[in-house]
Amino acid sequence: MLFTSYTMKELTLKNRIVMSPMCMYACDDESGRVNNWHKVHYPSRAVGQVGLIIVEATAVTPQGRISAQDLGIWSDEHVEGLKELTSLVHSQGAHIGIQLAHAGRKALVEGPILAPSAIPFDEKHRTPEAMTEQHIAETITAFAEAARRAKEAGFDVIELHAAHGYLINEFLSPLTNKRTDAYGGDKDRRYQLLNDVIDAVKQQWSGPLFVRISAHDYHPEGLTPDDYVDYARRMKAQGVDLIDVSSGAVLPAVPPNIYPGFQAAYAAQLRKEAEVATGAVGIITQPELAESILASGQADLVLLGRELLRDPYWPRTAAKQLGVTLEPPKSYNRGW
Ligand code: FNR
């Protein structure tokens, strides 16, 4: 199944192999602009026959960057470089998405940082400001503007980063959201920011929309996959096409049990109980594992992170192991 196509809306991916978004911390200055690194790194995976490449967490505001070297999409000036990137990837036969992100309290940049409540992530991070209603309104607009720019730049997919303890995740989790207004308190109100961001993005974007979540907070008072079944139903009702299921990082604690494909069970639960399309991610390096996640109906797509850093030609490696014929780029015919 790994090498079968997958269609969402008007988009058909040539296979189910997705490059997981990974920060490259590679911008030359603090401009957030695409440079030669990005223009070599991402298209290499297209040459390697990855079906969909999701560009790293790209900041919707300067203070929403994880680091000062992150890519940005907070200004119209970012569109030109991003357009070049989408064109390079398209020219090598792959599709390309972008992860729109706001780091919230995990931002490691100068100046004030923002979060639902004024609680630092750990002793190395600064204490964020609790967001005012104006901050929230501005942030929702920033996501919508970023979606407009992503469309102008020619992306095929938008993924909202609502995982790993960044801003949207901080609103969802009761561990980090101690607000008492319309954006905090019970489960409904903690969903409000994501709700509003999805609605605002959809005003600008009619293409496939993914949301990456952390399905488990790994804390007795935190969110669990059961909570996310409900949130996944809401996202689906709002028109989200696929939930990319990661976990953890809301708190510094690491997941108790990490093994190949350890998050796929969460993707499976959401797919079954909320009847949404899912992506599975997390130590998927073996082609047989990727294949079995898809064949057993745990997920619709598999996302690979670090393995695609090590082996940009992983689809070729996988095809060989699975006994599938994978056409090479024409110029590699003699050496594939
Ligand atoms: C990541 N990860 C990540 N996740 C995300 O949603 N947005 C991001 O920008 C990043 N950045 C990032 C950078 C680097 C260098 C690594 C290694 C990881 C997490 C990544 O997408 C993936 O979920 C995890 O790495 C687990 O998958 P693998 O690597 O085990 O296949």
mmCIF file of N, CA and C and ligand atoms in Angstrom, residues 20-25 56-57 66 99 159 161 163-164 212 246 263 281-285 303-307 309, ligand 1:
data_model
loop_
_atom_site.group_PDB
_atom_site.id
_atom_site.type_symbol
_atom_site.label_atom_id
_atom_site.label_comp_id
_atom_site.label_asym_id
_atom_site.label_seq_id
_atom_site.Cartn_x
_atom_site.Cartn_y
_atom_site.Cartn_z
ATOM 1 N N SER A 20 8.071 14.150 7.214
ATOM 2 C CA SER A 20 7.542 14.845 8.386
ATOM 3 C C SER A 20 8.195 16.222 8.500
ATOM 4 N N PRO A 21 7.439 17.220 8.956
ATOM 5 C CA PRO A 21 8.053 18.552 9.076
ATOM 6 C C PRO A 21 9.198 18.530 10.084
ATOM 7 N N MET A 22 10.331 19.083 9.693
ATOM 8 C CA MET A 22 11.492 19.135 10.595
ATOM 9 C C MET A 22 12.207 20.460 10.465
ATOM 10 N N CYS A 23 12.259 21.200 11.574
ATOM 11 C CA CYS A 23 12.974 22.481 11.610
ATOM 12 C C CYS A 23 14.412 22.270 11.181
ATOM 13 N N MET A 24 14.882 23.126 10.330
ATOM 14 C CA MET A 24 16.269 23.047 9.851
ATOM 15 C C MET A 24 17.150 24.085 10.526
ATOM 16 N N TYR A 25 16.540 25.046 11.218
ATOM 17 C CA TYR A 25 17.309 26.109 11.901
ATOM 18 C C TYR A 25 18.387 26.630 10.962
ATOM 19 N N GLU A 56 9.127 22.323 7.192
ATOM 20 C CA GLU A 56 9.247 22.557 8.636
ATOM 21 C C GLU A 56 8.282 23.605 9.206
ATOM 22 N N ALA A 57 8.108 23.577 10.527
ATOM 23 C CA ALA A 57 7.335 24.579 11.259
ATOM 24 C C ALA A 57 7.759 25.967 10.782
ATOM 25 N N ILE A 66 10.256 29.234 16.862
ATOM 26 C CA ILE A 66 10.900 28.408 17.880
ATOM 27 C C ILE A 66 12.314 28.954 18.091
ATOM 28 N N GLN A 99 3.995 23.491 7.160
ATOM 29 C CA GLN A 99 3.430 23.470 8.511
ATOM 30 C C GLN A 99 3.429 24.892 9.059
ATOM 31 N N GLU A 159 -0.529 22.269 6.819
ATOM 32 C CA GLU A 159 -0.668 21.569 8.100
ATOM 33 C C GLU A 159 -0.579 22.609 9.215
ATOM 34 N N HIS A 161 0.202 23.371 13.025
ATOM 35 C CA HIS A 161 0.962 22.726 14.104
ATOM 36 C C HIS A 161 0.216 22.935 15.420
ATOM 37 N N ALA A 163 0.619 20.561 17.883
ATOM 38 C CA ALA A 163 1.240 19.501 18.697
ATOM 39 C C ALA A 163 2.443 20.038 19.467
ATOM 40 N N HIS A 164 3.104 19.118 20.166
ATOM 41 C CA HIS A 164 4.428 19.309 20.775
ATOM 42 C C HIS A 164 4.541 20.494 21.725
ATOM 43 N N ARG A 212 -1.601 18.690 12.926
ATOM 44 C CA ARG A 212 -0.753 17.787 13.726
ATOM 45 C C ARG A 212 -1.096 17.972 15.202
ATOM 46 N N SER A 246 0.950 12.796 16.421
ATOM 47 C CA SER A 246 2.175 12.696 17.197
ATOM 48 C C SER A 246 1.767 12.664 18.673
ATOM 49 N N GLN A 263 3.428 5.610 18.122
ATOM 50 C CA GLN A 263 2.269 6.514 18.098
ATOM 51 C C GLN A 263 1.178 6.050 17.137
ATOM 52 N N VAL A 281 3.217 8.708 12.641
ATOM 53 C CA VAL A 281 4.602 9.192 12.665
ATOM 54 C C VAL A 281 5.293 8.677 13.917
ATOM 55 N N GLY A 282 6.606 8.558 13.862
ATOM 56 C CA GLY A 282 7.379 8.197 15.045
ATOM 57 C C GLY A 282 8.115 6.886 14.891
ATOM 58 N N ILE A 283 9.426 6.997 14.650
ATOM 59 C CA ILE A 283 10.310 5.837 14.492
ATOM 60 C C ILE A 283 9.722 4.815 13.518
ATOM 61 N N ILE A 284 9.273 5.332 12.384
ATOM 62 C CA ILE A 284 8.889 4.434 11.290
ATOM 63 C C ILE A 284 10.076 4.464 10.329
ATOM 64 N N THR A 285 10.899 3.434 10.415
ATOM 65 C CA THR A 285 12.101 3.386 9.576
ATOM 66 C C THR A 285 12.090 2.149 8.682
ATOM 67 N N LEU A 303 4.400 9.148 7.962
ATOM 68 C CA LEU A 303 5.349 10.259 7.934
ATOM 69 C C LEU A 303 6.673 9.793 8.512
ATOM 70 N N LEU A 304 7.742 10.135 7.794
ATOM 71 C CA LEU A 304 9.080 9.788 8.267
ATOM 72 C C LEU A 304 9.867 11.060 8.518
ATOM 73 N N GLY A 305 10.527 11.100 9.660
ATOM 74 C CA GLY A 305 11.352 12.252 9.981
ATOM 75 C C GLY A 305 12.818 11.945 9.789
ATOM 76 N N ARG A 306 13.450 11.522 10.878
ATOM 77 C CA ARG A 306 14.911 11.364 10.873
ATOM 78 C C ARG A 306 15.413 10.385 9.822
ATOM 79 N N GLU A 307 14.628 9.355 9.515
ATOM 80 C CA GLU A 307 15.098 8.385 8.519
ATOM 81 C C GLU A 307 15.276 9.057 7.153
ATOM 82 N N LEU A 309 16.228 12.109 6.843
ATOM 83 C CA LEU A 309 17.465 12.905 6.907
ATOM 84 C C LEU A 309 18.647 12.002 6.565
HETATM 85 C C1 FNR B 1 11.389 17.492 14.354
HETATM 86 N N1 FNR B 1 10.014 17.348 14.548
HETATM 87 C C2 FNR B 1 9.170 18.375 14.204
HETATM 88 N N2 FNR B 1 7.816 18.197 14.278
HETATM 89 C C3 FNR B 1 6.980 19.145 13.833
HETATM 90 O O1 FNR B 1 5.766 18.958 13.903
HETATM 91 N N3 FNR B 1 7.467 20.306 13.304
HETATM 92 C C4 FNR B 1 8.804 20.565 13.219
HETATM 93 O O2 FNR B 1 9.217 21.589 12.670
HETATM 94 C C5 FNR B 1 9.687 19.591 13.733
HETATM 95 N N4 FNR B 1 11.039 19.790 13.731
HETATM 96 C C6 FNR B 1 11.902 18.728 13.946
HETATM 97 C C7 FNR B 1 13.264 18.880 13.690
HETATM 98 C C8 FNR B 1 14.115 17.794 13.801
HETATM 99 C C9 FNR B 1 15.585 17.964 13.479
HETATM 100 C C10 FNR B 1 13.594 16.534 14.214
HETATM 101 C C11 FNR B 1 14.498 15.330 14.329
HETATM 102 C C12 FNR B 1 12.269 16.401 14.510
HETATM 103 C C13 FNR B 1 9.437 16.015 14.834
HETATM 104 C C14 FNR B 1 9.365 15.177 13.558
HETATM 105 O O3 FNR B 1 8.497 15.745 12.599
HETATM 106 C C15 FNR B 1 8.865 13.754 13.873
HETATM 107 O O4 FNR B 1 7.557 13.838 14.356
HETATM 108 C C16 FNR B 1 9.753 13.050 14.879
HETATM 109 O O5 FNR B 1 11.123 13.198 14.555
HETATM 110 C C17 FNR B 1 9.419 11.566 14.987
HETATM 111 O O6 FNR B 1 9.537 10.940 13.741
HETATM 112 P P1 FNR B 1 10.868 10.092 13.328
HETATM 113 O O7 FNR B 1 12.015 11.060 13.267
HETATM 114 O O8 FNR B 1 11.058 9.073 14.403
HETATM 115 O O9 FNR B 1 10.534 9.516 11.999
#
